[in-house]
Amino acid sequence: MRVGSLQELKQLSFWSRVLGWLSIIGWAVFIAALIVYHYARPEHDTILTEIFGISVRQHWHITLGDLFVLLLMLGLLISLVTFTINIVLFSQHRQHLWINTMILICTFLGGLAIYFFAF
């Protein structure tokens, strides 16, 4: 049986599949949070806005800002659940650690820090 074959995929345990799906859902929530962040953040002044006298929003859009925080919290929760399942599932061998889950946790915490402390 070659590596990555269909038979090998069918032999994956239930929890390994759960880890995979939770990781995909976590990244999807992160992408949704990035899209909401783009529209919720304060706009920055540029030379063109100063020349033409265009007013820019200097504050967070309230509704989208709340949605951004909600998405970050949801993604952080999903990532922490995935990390916990990973620790419990592979605690004996420590041969299989999902790095993308740790990256997601750090990015969600960074996003929360940006929202609460940077602006």
XYZ file of C-alpha atoms in Angstrom:
119
model
C 0.000 0.000 0.000
C 1.489 3.310 -1.055
C 1.535 6.364 1.177
C -1.551 8.547 0.839
C -3.642 5.854 -0.805
C -7.392 5.479 -0.447
C -7.003 2.412 1.778
C -4.787 4.344 4.170
C -7.357 7.142 4.285
C -10.128 4.675 5.132
C -8.073 3.340 8.058
C -7.787 6.719 9.799
C -9.340 6.784 13.207
C -12.462 8.781 13.964
C -10.585 11.289 16.120
C -7.972 11.921 13.437
C -10.764 12.850 11.050
C -12.336 15.060 13.711
C -8.985 16.814 14.146
C -8.748 17.382 10.418
C -12.264 18.790 10.110
C -11.871 21.012 13.158
C -8.650 22.365 11.720
C -10.350 23.151 8.398
C -13.251 24.833 10.213
C -10.786 26.846 12.315
C -9.019 28.155 9.211
C -12.358 28.981 7.563
C -13.369 30.993 10.636
C -9.996 32.761 10.515
C -10.500 33.733 6.874
C -14.000 35.002 7.691
C -12.528 37.027 10.578
C -9.955 38.557 8.224
C -12.686 39.622 5.806
C -14.733 41.167 8.625
C -11.582 42.876 9.974
C -11.009 44.542 6.614
C -14.419 46.190 6.689
C -14.565 46.893 10.444
C -11.212 48.565 11.081
C -10.662 52.307 11.050
C -9.656 53.757 7.711
C -6.249 55.382 7.360
C -5.550 58.808 5.915
C -3.605 58.880 2.675
C -2.256 61.715 0.588
C -5.210 61.447 -1.789
C -7.770 61.712 1.016
C -6.024 64.821 2.319
C -5.727 66.432 -1.112
C -9.355 65.872 -2.056
C -10.727 66.433 1.453
C -12.319 63.004 1.730
C -13.380 62.148 5.257
C -12.271 58.792 6.610
C -13.671 56.772 9.483
C -11.360 56.969 12.513
C -13.181 54.407 14.654
C -14.197 50.763 14.470
C -17.521 49.945 12.851
C -19.441 48.807 15.948
C -21.467 45.924 14.497
C -18.645 44.530 12.392
C -16.209 44.978 15.275
C -18.445 42.864 17.488
C -18.724 40.239 14.736
C -14.925 40.281 14.408
C -14.465 39.618 18.117
C -17.144 36.915 18.022
C -15.424 35.162 15.120
C -12.066 35.384 16.878
C -13.517 33.903 20.068
C -15.239 31.118 18.117
C -12.060 30.337 16.220
C -10.023 30.376 19.426
C -12.476 27.972 21.042
C -12.349 25.617 18.055
C -8.550 25.758 18.025
C -8.290 25.078 21.764
C -10.671 22.100 21.445
C -8.581 20.783 18.545
C -5.367 21.264 20.512
C -6.845 19.482 23.545
C -8.020 16.536 21.447
C -4.576 16.403 19.856
C -2.845 16.337 23.249
C -5.166 13.646 24.623
C -5.114 11.543 21.466
C -1.373 11.520 20.951
C -0.177 11.906 24.544
C 1.545 8.528 24.648
C 3.643 8.781 21.514
C 4.112 12.544 21.008
C 4.821 11.721 17.384
C 1.958 13.667 15.869
C 1.586 17.321 16.833
C -0.524 19.577 14.669
C 1.471 22.780 14.261
C -1.316 24.535 12.340
C -3.494 24.434 15.462
C -0.844 26.257 17.464
C -0.462 28.804 14.655
C -4.228 29.358 14.686
C -4.261 29.850 18.448
C -1.480 32.451 18.187
C -3.185 34.295 15.328
C -6.540 34.398 17.096
C -4.879 35.729 20.251
C -2.986 38.257 18.120
C -6.214 39.377 16.468
C -7.844 39.890 19.842
C -4.794 41.854 20.998
C -4.967 44.062 17.907
C -8.632 44.786 18.461
C -8.401 45.534 22.169
C -4.993 47.204 22.440
C -3.796 48.553 19.083
C -6.604 50.935 18.122
